[in-house]
Coordinates of C-alpha atoms in Angstrom, one line a residue:
M1 CA 16.3 12.6 -47.8
R2 CA 20.0 12.8 -45.9
V3 CA 21.6 12.7 -49.4
L4 CA 19.9 15.5 -51.3
D5 CA 20.5 17.3 -47.2
C6 CA 24.3 17.0 -47.2
V7 CA 23.8 18.2 -50.9
A8 CA 22.4 21.2 -49.8
R9 CA 25.0 21.9 -46.8
L10 CA 27.3 21.0 -49.7
K11 CA 26.5 23.4 -51.7
A12 CA 25.7 26.1 -49.1
T13 CA 29.7 25.3 -48.4
Q14 CA 31.2 25.6 -51.3
Q15 CA 29.6 29.5 -51.9
T16 CA 31.3 30.4 -48.7
V17 CA 34.9 28.9 -49.5
Q18 CA 36.9 31.9 -50.4
S19 CA 40.8 32.9 -49.9
A20 CA 41.0 36.6 -49.3
S21 CA 43.5 36.2 -52.4
M22 CA 41.8 34.6 -54.9
R23 CA 39.9 36.9 -57.3
R24 CA 37.1 34.2 -57.9
A25 CA 34.8 30.8 -55.8
R26 CA 36.5 27.4 -55.6
Y27 CA 33.9 24.7 -56.6
F28 CA 34.2 21.0 -56.2
S29 CA 34.4 19.7 -58.7
G30 CA 30.9 16.8 -60.1
F31 CA 33.5 13.8 -58.5
D32 CA 34.8 16.0 -55.4
R33 CA 31.4 16.5 -54.7
L34 CA 30.3 13.0 -55.0
L35 CA 32.6 12.5 -53.1
A36 CA 32.9 14.9 -49.4
C37 CA 28.8 13.5 -50.1
W38 CA 29.5 10.1 -49.8
L39 CA 31.8 10.4 -46.3
A40 CA 29.7 13.2 -44.7
V41 CA 26.9 10.7 -44.6
V42 CA 29.9 7.7 -43.6
W43 CA 31.1 9.9 -41.0
A44 CA 27.0 10.5 -39.5
G45 CA 26.1 7.1 -39.8
L46 CA 29.2 6.9 -37.6
S47 CA 28.7 8.8 -34.8
S48 CA 24.2 8.6 -35.3
P49 CA 24.4 4.9 -35.2
G50 CA 20.6 4.2 -36.6
A51 CA 20.6 8.3 -38.9
L52 CA 19.8 7.4 -41.3
A53 CA 16.5 5.3 -39.8
A54 CA 14.8 7.4 -37.9
S55 CA 15.6 8.4 -34.7
P56 CA 15.2 6.0 -31.9
E57 CA 12.8 6.4 -29.2
P58 CA 14.0 7.6 -25.7
R59 CA 14.3 4.5 -23.5
P60 CA 11.3 5.0 -20.7
P61 CA 12.3 5.3 -17.5
N62 CA 12.2 2.1 -14.6
I63 CA 9.7 3.0 -12.4
V64 CA 10.1 1.0 -8.3
I65 CA 7.2 1.3 -6.4
L66 CA 7.3 0.7 -2.5
V67 CA 4.7 0.3 -0.8
A68 CA 5.2 0.0 3.6
D69 CA 2.6 -1.4 5.2
D70 CA 0.0 0.2 8.4
W71 CA 2.3 3.3 9.2
G72 CA 1.4 6.1 10.3
F73 CA 1.2 9.9 8.4
T74 CA 4.4 10.5 10.4
D75 CA 6.8 7.8 10.8
V76 CA 9.0 8.6 7.5
G77 CA 10.9 11.5 8.9
A78 CA 10.5 14.1 5.8
F79 CA 7.4 13.8 6.8
G80 CA 8.4 14.7 10.5
G81 CA 8.9 11.0 12.5
E82 CA 12.2 10.8 15.0
I83 CA 12.5 7.6 13.0
P84 CA 15.4 6.9 11.5
T85 CA 14.3 6.4 7.7
P86 CA 17.1 8.6 5.6
H87 CA 16.8 6.4 2.9
L88 CA 13.7 7.5 1.9
D89 CA 14.2 11.0 3.6
A90 CA 16.9 11.2 0.6
L91 CA 13.8 10.1 -1.7
A92 CA 12.5 13.0 -0.8
A93 CA 14.9 15.7 -0.4
R94 CA 15.5 15.0 -4.0
G95 CA 11.7 14.2 -5.3
M96 CA 8.6 15.8 -4.1
R97 CA 6.4 14.8 -0.8
F98 CA 2.6 15.0 -1.0
S99 CA 1.2 16.0 2.0
N100 CA -2.6 15.5 1.9
F101 CA -2.3 12.0 -0.3
H102 CA -5.4 9.7 0.3
V103 CA -5.8 5.7 0.5
S104 CA -8.7 3.9 1.7
G105 CA -8.4 3.1 4.9
S106 CA -7.3 -1.1 4.9
C107 CA -4.6 -2.8 2.6
S108 CA -6.3 -4.6 -0.1
P109 CA -9.4 -2.3 -0.9
T110 CA -5.9 0.5 -1.6
R111 CA -4.0 -2.8 -3.4
S112 CA -6.4 -2.8 -5.9
M113 CA -5.9 0.4 -7.0
L114 CA -2.8 1.1 -6.8
L115 CA -2.9 -1.7 -9.5
T116 CA -5.9 -1.3 -12.1
G117 CA -5.9 3.1 -10.7
V118 CA -9.9 2.0 -10.6
D119 CA -12.1 2.3 -7.3
N120 CA -11.8 -0.5 -5.3
H121 CA -16.0 -1.2 -5.8
L122 CA -15.6 -1.3 -9.3
A123 CA -12.1 -3.2 -8.7
G124 CA -14.0 -6.5 -7.0
V125 CA -12.6 -5.4 -2.9
G126 CA -15.8 -3.1 -1.6
N127 CA -13.5 -4.6 1.5
L128 CA -10.9 -6.8 3.0
R129 CA -12.6 -10.3 3.0
E130 CA -11.6 -10.5 6.7
S131 CA -13.4 -8.1 7.7
M132 CA -17.1 -7.9 5.2
P133 CA -20.2 -9.0 7.0
H134 CA -21.5 -12.8 5.1
Q135 CA -24.7 -9.8 3.6
H136 CA -22.2 -8.3 1.4
A137 CA -19.6 -11.6 0.2
G138 CA -19.9 -13.0 -3.3
K139 CA -21.9 -9.2 -4.7
P140 CA -21.1 -7.2 -7.7
G141 CA -18.6 -4.8 -6.1
Y142 CA -17.8 -7.7 -2.9
L143 CA -15.9 -10.7 -4.0
G144 CA -12.1 -9.4 -1.9
S145 CA -10.3 -10.2 -4.7
L146 CA -9.3 -8.5 -8.6
N147 CA -12.7 -8.6 -10.5
R148 CA -11.8 -9.6 -14.7
N149 CA -13.0 -5.5 -15.6
V150 CA -9.4 -4.1 -14.8
V151 CA -6.3 -4.3 -16.0
T152 CA -3.4 -3.8 -14.4
V153 CA -0.1 -1.2 -14.6
A154 CA 2.1 -4.0 -14.7
E155 CA 0.4 -5.3 -18.1
L156 CA 0.3 -2.0 -19.5
L157 CA 3.8 -1.4 -18.9
R158 CA 4.1 -4.6 -20.2
D159 CA 2.9 -4.1 -23.3
R160 CA 5.3 -0.7 -23.6
G161 CA 7.8 -2.8 -23.5
Y162 CA 8.6 -3.3 -19.4
R163 CA 10.1 -6.5 -17.6
T164 CA 7.5 -6.3 -14.8
Y165 CA 8.3 -7.5 -11.1
V166 CA 6.6 -8.2 -8.0
T167 CA 8.0 -9.6 -4.8
G168 CA 6.3 -8.7 -1.1
K169 CA 2.8 -8.4 0.3
W170 CA 0.0 -9.3 -2.8
N171 CA -3.3 -9.7 -1.7
V172 CA -5.9 -8.8 -5.0
G173 CA -6.9 -12.5 -5.0
N174 CA -4.6 -15.9 -4.9
E175 CA -7.3 -17.2 -7.1
P176 CA -5.0 -18.5 -10.4
H177 CA -6.2 -15.6 -13.1
N178 CA -5.2 -12.9 -10.1
L179 CA -1.7 -14.2 -9.6
P180 CA 1.2 -12.0 -11.2
P181 CA 1.0 -14.2 -14.5
Q182 CA -1.8 -13.0 -15.6
R183 CA -2.2 -9.9 -13.7
G184 CA 1.4 -8.9 -16.2
F185 CA 4.2 -9.5 -13.5
D186 CA 7.4 -11.6 -15.6
R187 CA 8.4 -12.5 -12.3
S188 CA 6.9 -12.5 -8.5
L189 CA 7.2 -14.3 -4.7
I190 CA 4.8 -12.9 -3.0
Q191 CA 2.7 -13.6 -0.2
G192 CA -1.3 -14.0 -1.4
D193 CA -2.8 -12.7 2.6
T194 CA -3.6 -9.8 4.4
G195 CA 0.3 -10.6 6.7
S196 CA 2.0 -13.8 7.7
D197 CA 5.0 -13.6 10.8
N198 CA 8.2 -11.6 9.8
W199 CA 10.7 -14.6 10.9
N200 CA 8.6 -17.9 9.9
P201 CA 7.0 -17.5 6.4
S202 CA 5.0 -20.7 7.5
Q203 CA 3.4 -19.4 10.3
R204 CA 0.6 -17.1 10.5
Y205 CA -0.4 -14.2 12.2
L206 CA -3.2 -15.0 13.0
G207 CA -6.1 -17.4 12.6
L208 CA -7.4 -15.5 9.6
T209 CA -6.5 -18.6 7.3
D210 CA -6.1 -22.0 7.0
Q211 CA -2.4 -21.4 6.0
V212 CA -0.3 -19.0 4.8
Y213 CA -0.6 -18.2 1.2
W214 CA 2.9 -18.3 -0.6
F215 CA 3.4 -18.0 -4.8
E216 CA 6.4 -17.7 -7.5
D217 CA 5.3 -17.2 -10.2
G218 CA 2.1 -18.1 -10.5
R219 CA 2.9 -21.7 -8.3
E220 CA 3.0 -22.7 -4.9
A221 CA 6.7 -21.5 -2.9
R222 CA 9.1 -23.2 -1.5
M223 CA 9.9 -21.4 1.1
P224 CA 13.0 -20.4 3.6
E225 CA 12.3 -22.7 7.3
R226 CA 13.8 -18.4 8.4
F227 CA 14.4 -15.5 6.6
Y228 CA 13.3 -12.0 7.5
S229 CA 10.4 -10.3 5.4
S230 CA 11.9 -7.1 4.5
E231 CA 15.3 -8.8 4.4
F232 CA 14.1 -11.3 1.8
F233 CA 11.7 -9.9 -0.9
V234 CA 14.5 -7.1 -1.2
D235 CA 16.4 -10.0 -1.9
K236 CA 13.8 -11.4 -4.7
M237 CA 13.9 -8.2 -5.7
I238 CA 18.0 -7.6 -6.6
G239 CA 18.1 -11.5 -7.7
Y240 CA 15.1 -10.5 -10.6
L241 CA 17.1 -7.9 -12.0
K242 CA 20.6 -9.4 -12.2
E243 CA 19.1 -12.3 -13.7
D244 CA 17.6 -10.2 -16.3
A245 CA 20.4 -7.7 -16.0
A246 CA 21.6 -8.2 -19.3
Q247 CA 18.2 -7.5 -21.3
A248 CA 17.8 -4.0 -22.1
K249 CA 14.2 -2.9 -21.6
P250 CA 13.5 -0.4 -18.2
F251 CA 11.6 -2.5 -16.3
F252 CA 8.8 -2.2 -13.3
A253 CA 9.8 -3.3 -9.6
Y254 CA 7.2 -3.1 -6.9
I255 CA 8.0 -4.7 -3.7
G256 CA 5.1 -4.6 -1.0
F257 CA 7.0 -4.9 2.4
Q258 CA 4.7 -6.1 5.7
A259 CA 6.5 -3.7 7.7
N260 CA 4.9 -2.6 9.9
H261 CA 1.9 -5.0 10.0
I262 CA 1.5 -7.0 12.9
P263 CA 2.9 -9.1 14.7
L264 CA 5.7 -6.6 15.4
Q265 CA 9.0 -7.8 14.7
A266 CA 12.5 -7.2 13.7
P267 CA 16.2 -7.1 14.1
R268 CA 17.1 -6.7 17.8
A269 CA 20.2 -3.9 16.0
F270 CA 17.5 -2.0 15.3
I271 CA 15.0 -2.7 17.9
D272 CA 17.8 -1.4 20.6
Q273 CA 18.8 1.9 19.0
H274 CA 15.4 3.1 19.8
R275 CA 15.9 2.0 23.8
G276 CA 14.2 5.0 25.9
N277 CA 12.9 7.1 23.3
Y278 CA 9.2 6.8 24.4
D279 CA 9.8 6.8 27.6
A280 CA 7.9 9.9 27.5
G281 CA 5.2 8.1 26.7
W282 CA 2.7 9.1 23.6
A283 CA 0.6 11.8 24.0
A284 CA 4.8 13.5 23.9
L285 CA 5.5 11.7 21.0
R286 CA 2.3 13.1 19.4
Q287 CA 3.0 16.7 19.8
A288 CA 6.6 16.6 19.1
R289 CA 6.1 14.7 15.9
R290 CA 3.1 17.6 15.4
D291 CA 5.6 20.3 15.8
R292 CA 8.7 18.8 13.4
S293 CA 5.6 18.2 10.5
A294 CA 5.0 22.0 11.4
A295 CA 8.4 22.7 11.4
L296 CA 8.9 20.3 7.6
G297 CA 6.3 22.2 6.0
V298 CA 4.1 19.3 5.7
I299 CA 1.5 20.9 8.0
P300 CA 0.5 24.2 8.4
A301 CA 2.4 25.5 10.6
N302 CA -1.4 26.7 12.3
A303 CA -2.7 24.0 11.9
P304 CA -4.5 22.7 15.4
M305 CA -4.4 18.6 16.0
Q306 CA -7.4 16.9 19.2
A307 CA -6.0 15.9 22.2
M308 CA -5.1 12.5 23.2
S309 CA -8.7 12.4 25.5
D310 CA -8.9 8.5 25.3
A311 CA -6.3 7.8 26.4
P312 CA -4.2 7.2 30.1
D313 CA -2.6 9.9 31.0
W314 CA 0.7 8.3 30.7
A315 CA 2.7 9.9 34.4
S316 CA -0.7 8.0 36.6
L317 CA 0.8 3.8 35.1
N318 CA 3.2 2.5 36.4
E319 CA 6.9 1.9 35.9
S320 CA 6.2 -1.4 34.2
T321 CA 3.4 -0.7 32.2
R322 CA 5.5 2.4 31.3
R323 CA 8.2 0.1 30.3
Y324 CA 6.1 -2.9 28.4
E325 CA 4.2 0.7 26.4
A326 CA 7.5 2.0 25.8
R327 CA 8.8 -1.4 24.5
R328 CA 6.0 -1.7 22.0
M329 CA 7.4 1.4 20.6
E330 CA 10.4 0.8 20.4
V331 CA 9.7 -2.5 18.1
Y332 CA 7.7 -0.7 15.9
A333 CA 10.4 1.9 15.3
G334 CA 13.0 -1.3 14.9
M335 CA 11.0 -2.7 12.1
A336 CA 10.2 0.7 10.4
Q337 CA 14.1 1.6 10.6
A338 CA 15.4 -2.0 9.2
M339 CA 13.3 -1.7 6.6
D340 CA 14.6 2.0 5.3
H341 CA 17.6 0.3 5.5
H342 CA 16.7 -2.7 3.4
V343 CA 15.0 0.0 0.4
G344 CA 18.9 1.2 1.0
R345 CA 20.5 -1.9 -0.1
L346 CA 18.1 -1.8 -3.8
I347 CA 19.1 2.0 -3.8
A348 CA 22.8 0.3 -3.4
H349 CA 22.4 -2.4 -6.4
L350 CA 21.0 -0.2 -8.6
R351 CA 23.4 3.0 -7.7
D352 CA 25.9 0.3 -8.4
I353 CA 24.5 -1.5 -11.9
G354 CA 24.0 2.1 -13.5
E355 CA 20.7 2.7 -12.9
L356 CA 19.9 4.9 -10.2
E357 CA 19.5 8.6 -12.2
R358 CA 16.9 6.5 -14.0
T359 CA 14.2 5.3 -11.9
V360 CA 11.9 7.2 -11.0
F361 CA 10.9 6.1 -7.1
V362 CA 6.9 5.9 -6.0
F363 CA 7.1 5.1 -1.2
L364 CA 3.7 5.3 0.3
S365 CA 1.8 3.7 3.3
D366 CA -1.2 1.4 2.3
N367 CA -3.0 3.2 4.9
G368 CA -2.7 4.5 8.0
A369 CA -2.0 3.3 11.5
E370 CA -2.8 -0.1 13.1
A371 CA -4.4 0.2 17.0
S372 CA -6.2 -3.4 16.7
D373 CA -4.5 -5.1 19.6
P374 CA -5.3 -8.7 19.0
F375 CA -5.7 -9.5 22.7
D376 CA -8.2 -7.8 23.5
S377 CA -10.3 -10.4 21.1
L378 CA -11.0 -13.8 23.7
I379 CA -11.1 -16.1 21.2
S380 CA -7.7 -14.6 19.4
R381 CA -6.0 -13.7 22.8
L382 CA -6.2 -18.2 23.7
W383 CA -4.9 -18.7 19.7
L384 CA -2.3 -15.9 20.5
R385 CA -1.1 -18.0 23.8
A386 CA -0.7 -21.3 21.9
S387 CA 1.0 -19.8 19.0
Y388 CA 4.0 -17.1 20.2
R389 CA 5.1 -15.6 23.3
S390 CA 4.8 -11.3 24.5
D391 CA 6.7 -11.1 26.7
L392 CA 8.7 -8.0 27.1
D393 CA 12.3 -9.0 27.0
A394 CA 10.6 -10.8 23.9
M395 CA 9.5 -8.2 22.0
G396 CA 10.2 -8.5 18.0
D397 CA 12.3 -11.7 18.2
P398 CA 11.4 -15.0 16.5
G399 CA 8.7 -16.0 18.1
A400 CA 7.2 -13.3 19.6
Y401 CA 4.7 -11.4 19.1
A402 CA 3.9 -7.2 19.5
V403 CA 1.8 -4.2 18.8
I404 CA 1.1 -1.1 19.1
G405 CA -2.0 -0.8 20.2
P406 CA -4.7 2.4 20.0
H407 CA -3.0 5.4 21.8
W408 CA 0.7 4.7 20.2
A409 CA -1.0 4.4 17.0
R410 CA -3.4 7.7 17.2
A411 CA 0.8 9.4 18.1
V412 CA 2.3 8.3 15.0
A413 CA -1.2 9.4 13.0
S414 CA 0.0 12.8 14.7
P415 CA -1.1 15.4 14.2
L416 CA -3.8 13.5 12.3
S417 CA -7.2 12.2 13.7
S418 CA -8.4 7.7 13.9
Y419 CA -6.1 5.4 12.2
K420 CA -6.8 2.4 9.8
F421 CA -10.2 1.1 8.8
F422 CA -11.0 4.5 9.6
A423 CA -12.0 7.3 7.5
G424 CA -10.4 10.4 9.5
E425 CA -7.6 11.2 8.2
G426 CA -5.4 9.0 10.3
G427 CA -6.4 6.2 8.6
V428 CA -6.2 7.7 4.7
R429 CA -4.0 10.3 4.2
V430 CA -0.2 8.3 4.3
P431 CA 3.1 9.7 3.0
L432 CA 4.1 9.7 -0.7
I433 CA 7.0 10.6 -2.4
V434 CA 7.7 10.5 -5.7
A435 CA 11.8 10.9 -6.7
G436 CA 13.5 10.5 -10.0
V437 CA 10.9 12.6 -12.7
P438 CA 13.4 15.0 -14.0
G439 CA 12.8 18.4 -14.2
T440 CA 11.5 18.4 -10.2
A441 CA 12.0 20.3 -8.2
P442 CA 14.3 18.7 -4.7
G443 CA 12.7 19.2 -1.6
A444 CA 9.5 20.4 -2.7
I445 CA 5.9 19.7 -1.2
H446 CA 2.9 19.7 -2.8
S447 CA -0.1 20.4 -0.1
G448 CA -3.2 20.0 -2.4
F449 CA -5.1 17.1 -2.4
A450 CA -4.0 13.3 -4.1
H451 CA -5.5 10.0 -4.2
I452 CA -4.5 6.8 -4.5
T453 CA -6.0 5.9 -8.1
D454 CA -3.2 9.1 -9.2
I455 CA -1.2 6.7 -9.8
V456 CA -1.7 4.4 -12.3
P457 CA -2.2 7.4 -15.1
T458 CA 1.2 9.0 -13.2
L459 CA 3.0 6.4 -14.3
L460 CA 1.8 5.8 -18.4
S461 CA 2.4 9.6 -18.7
L462 CA 5.9 8.6 -17.4
S463 CA 6.7 5.6 -19.4
G464 CA 4.3 6.6 -22.4
A465 CA 2.4 3.4 -21.7
Q466 CA -1.6 3.4 -23.8
P467 CA -4.2 2.9 -21.1
A468 CA -6.2 0.1 -21.3
P469 CA -8.9 -0.6 -24.3
P470 CA -13.1 -0.3 -22.9
S471 CA -13.3 -3.4 -23.6
I472 CA -11.2 -7.0 -24.0
E473 CA -12.6 -10.8 -25.7
G474 CA -16.4 -9.0 -24.5
R475 CA -15.2 -7.9 -21.4
R476 CA -15.2 -3.7 -21.0
I477 CA -13.0 -2.5 -19.0
E478 CA -13.1 0.2 -16.0
P479 CA -10.5 3.1 -17.7
P480 CA -8.9 4.3 -14.1
S481 CA -10.6 6.8 -12.6
G482 CA -7.8 9.7 -11.5
V483 CA -4.8 12.1 -12.5
S484 CA -1.5 12.2 -13.7
L485 CA 0.4 13.6 -10.3
L486 CA 3.2 15.0 -13.0
P487 CA 2.1 17.8 -14.2
V488 CA 2.4 19.4 -10.4
I489 CA 5.4 17.3 -9.9
L490 CA 7.2 19.1 -12.9
G491 CA 5.4 22.3 -11.9
Q492 CA 3.5 23.1 -14.4
Q493 CA 0.0 22.9 -12.5
T494 CA -0.4 23.6 -9.2
R495 CA -3.8 21.4 -8.8
V496 CA -3.9 17.8 -9.5
R497 CA -7.7 18.1 -10.8
P498 CA -10.3 21.1 -10.8
A499 CA -11.1 22.6 -7.2
D500 CA -15.0 21.2 -7.6
A501 CA -13.3 17.7 -9.1
A502 CA -15.5 14.5 -6.1
V503 CA -13.4 11.9 -4.6
G504 CA -15.6 9.3 -2.9
H505 CA -14.3 7.0 -0.3
E506 CA -16.3 3.8 1.7
L507 CA -15.0 1.1 3.8
S508 CA -16.8 -0.9 6.4
G509 CA -19.4 2.2 5.9
N510 CA -16.7 5.4 7.4
A511 CA -17.0 7.3 3.6
A512 CA -15.7 11.0 2.7
M513 CA -16.5 12.2 0.2
Y514 CA -13.7 15.0 -0.9
R515 CA -13.5 18.2 -2.8
G516 CA -11.8 21.1 -2.9
E517 CA -10.3 21.6 0.8
L518 CA -12.9 20.4 2.1
K519 CA -13.9 17.2 3.9
L520 CA -17.4 15.4 4.3
V521 CA -16.1 12.2 6.6
R522 CA -19.1 9.9 8.3
N523 CA -17.2 7.0 11.1
L524 CA -19.3 4.2 12.5
P525 CA -18.7 2.9 15.8
P526 CA -16.9 2.2 18.1
L527 CA -14.8 5.2 17.0
G528 CA -17.3 7.9 15.3
D529 CA -21.3 7.6 16.1
G530 CA -21.9 7.1 12.5
Q531 CA -22.7 11.3 12.3
W532 CA -21.8 13.3 8.4
R533 CA -19.1 16.2 9.7
L534 CA -17.3 18.6 7.3
Y535 CA -13.6 19.9 7.6
D536 CA -11.6 21.6 5.9
I537 CA -8.5 19.3 5.9
V538 CA -5.9 21.9 4.7
R539 CA -5.7 24.4 7.2
D540 CA -7.3 21.2 9.5
P541 CA -5.3 18.3 8.6
G542 CA -6.4 17.0 12.0
E543 CA -10.5 17.3 11.9
T544 CA -10.4 19.3 15.0
Q545 CA -13.3 22.0 13.3
D546 CA -16.5 20.5 11.6
L547 CA -18.0 22.9 9.7
S548 CA -21.0 21.5 8.5
V549 CA -22.9 24.4 10.4
A550 CA -20.5 27.9 9.5
R551 CA -20.6 26.0 5.3
A552 CA -24.6 24.3 5.5
D553 CA -25.1 24.8 1.5
E554 CA -21.5 23.1 0.9
F555 CA -22.5 20.6 4.0
Q556 CA -25.6 19.5 1.7
A557 CA -23.9 19.2 -2.0
L558 CA -21.7 16.7 -0.5
Q559 CA -24.4 14.8 0.8
Q560 CA -26.4 14.7 -2.4
L561 CA -23.0 14.2 -3.5
Y562 CA -21.8 10.7 -2.0
V563 CA -24.9 9.5 -2.5
Q564 CA -24.8 9.4 -6.2
W565 CA -21.7 8.4 -5.9
E566 CA -22.6 5.6 -3.1
Q567 CA -24.9 4.5 -6.1
V568 CA -22.5 5.0 -9.4
H569 CA -20.1 3.2 -7.4
G570 CA -21.9 0.7 -6.5
V571 CA -21.6 0.7 -2.2
L572 CA -23.4 -1.5 -0.5
P573 CA -24.6 -0.8 3.0
M574 CA -24.0 -1.7 6.2
P575 CA -25.6 -4.5 8.7
A576 CA -27.3 -2.9 11.5
G577 CA -25.2 -3.2 14.3
Y578 CA -21.8 -4.0 12.7
R579 CA -18.3 -3.9 14.4
Y580 CA -15.4 -4.7 12.1
A581 CA -13.7 -6.4 14.6
Y582 CA -16.7 -8.8 15.4
Q583 CA -17.2 -9.5 12.0
V584 CA -13.2 -10.5 11.6
M585 CA -13.6 -13.0 14.1
R586 CA -17.0 -14.5 12.9
N587 CA -15.5 -14.7 9.0
A588 CA -12.2 -16.5 10.8
V589 CA -14.5 -18.7 12.3
M590 CA -17.3 -19.9 9.6
N591 CA -14.0 -19.6 7.1
V592 CA -11.4 -21.4 8.7
Y593 CA -12.8 -23.3 12.1
V594 CA -15.9 -24.1 11.0
P595 CA -14.6 -26.0 7.9
R596 CA -11.6 -27.2 9.2
Y597 CA -13.1 -28.7 12.3
G598 CA -17.1 -28.8 11.7
P599 CA -16.2 -32.6 10.8
W600 CA -14.4 -32.4 14.6
V601 CA -17.6 -31.1 16.6
V602 CA -20.2 -32.1 15.0
V603 CA -18.6 -35.7 16.2
V604 CA -18.5 -34.0 19.2
L605 CA -21.6 -32.9 19.9
V606 CA -23.3 -36.0 18.0
G607 CA -21.9 -37.9 20.9
L608 CA -22.7 -35.7 24.0
I609 CA -26.8 -35.7 22.5
A610 CA -26.5 -39.5 22.0
L611 CA -24.2 -39.8 26.2
L612 CA -27.0 -37.6 27.3
F613 CA -29.6 -39.1 26.0
V614 CA -28.6 -42.1 28.0
R615 CA -28.7 -40.4 30.7
V616 CA -32.5 -39.5 30.0
V617 CA -33.3 -42.8 29.1
R618 CA -31.7 -44.6 32.6
R619 CA -33.3 -42.3 34.9
R620 CA -37.0 -42.5 33.3
R621 CA -36.9 -46.5 33.5
S622 CA -34.8 -46.0 37.1
Q623 CA -38.2 -43.9 38.1
A624 CA -40.1 -46.4 36.6
L625 CA -39.0 -49.3 38.4
K626 CA -39.3 -47.3 41.4
L627 CA -43.1 -46.3 41.0
A628 CA -43.2 -50.3 39.9
R629 CA -41.9 -51.4 43.4
L630 CA -44.3 -48.9 45.4
N631 CA -46.8 -50.4 43.7

């Protein structure tokens, strides 16, 4: 076909080559014509390798997913925060921020949806294993790890020709069939639990498991005695990229950071930069972040915000308490800044190897800020005192333990309500940045509803990878339920999904149903009262004005939709009196301490019972002897 085209072009050229002084057209001889055609074909082959074959398909982009842990909505500078996050801010400046993006209220349910695009109940992770009531454990949808009816995006990208890597927190199952090599990753170094110490990889952060489980390429990992988690995870990822640098294939890199999961820890060089930044207290921080977020256009300028009515007045606290509380927040800020610093190291490496401009970045947090304070529980407090320091001067250091607690958690969620575990916006709305997609308007903000299940369809669209088939080896495969974000990112659409599309959420009985701008929400105690409410989360992201009466028809319709959604997704009712903090402690005792110490407890109890029995027998014999003497 190329030769015929060449001949046709030569004939056309011959007919146009004329000289003003020539009276007749000049034509090539047959030999000249054949020679010219041959030279043209050779030139085309030299100037465009493979030109005689079909044009090669353009190489798809590299993809990097950065997952922060327990970050508040306005922790990133580009979302209104005061913490220096220059590298994430730079991604936001050349990409798109999603200011109405939703995840689950806890880590493993979110991560299951991020990897599969399937609702967490259908993926097998209806609840975090640690907070799951025993009535649910092991039932369909409540395995606490990925089931066999889902396929990860890594598997689909590897089929597309990608190199696939993961480092950091995994938390979707430690079973052999759920480790990264069986879930589509070529190389992996992962921490399989909800978290661990950030300085000592073998140190548990709470007594929720019998040990910290680390795996490299599916086998038990040999970890260094000391590291810093954010630095180590980036080092491993850069190492994997260097090892495979000779490969021309695109790569998919997924880093699950532990920052800012408890315990809050960071190098002093980062923490001390924030000294004095939080001396005005949590209410001042919440207001300042709300104002900056509005000024940036992340939230509406006139968006209302709930007051921190349940928090003590900062001025009423004594000086030592204020200093202790401020230092906790300084450590939190230092940990976030350290993570951003190491993200910058990864970006610099990609720039050095010439891959930065063809890499798409996706940054998000797995849920809102962590408000739990393990020191409030007697069992946890005893364990922590035996395992960690908590004094002011040591905060953030190796061997020290810090958390921010509920009041700072509300502040970093500003202007949203609630925090991690709950269905209020502060627990489930998190920052999302997508950068590096050609055609993105720099610094754009999308305020429409988006969901964690949208990430997989977006990555499939970007890469050209095919969705999983309906079944594999006789197993039915759940299809992703989300929608690609690409049309919104490229300015082709103003909505991610139709206005009447509904998306449900449930975690430990805290539930929501989203449709358009509306959100139906229910939170259980201790933060809620178990009653449904209705909010316009575009105009009122802080959930301050209940519309259940003013828009009663929509309120009822969304409740009916939620019931239907619950049935389709196999959501189980929560046991009466469920409290997630109590459940976490109960599960730790039953799943860790009883198996480990149960035999010794039995021995001690048997010994105590035997001792009591002997004492009773002796007492009765003594009484019988006294009666005999009297008689």
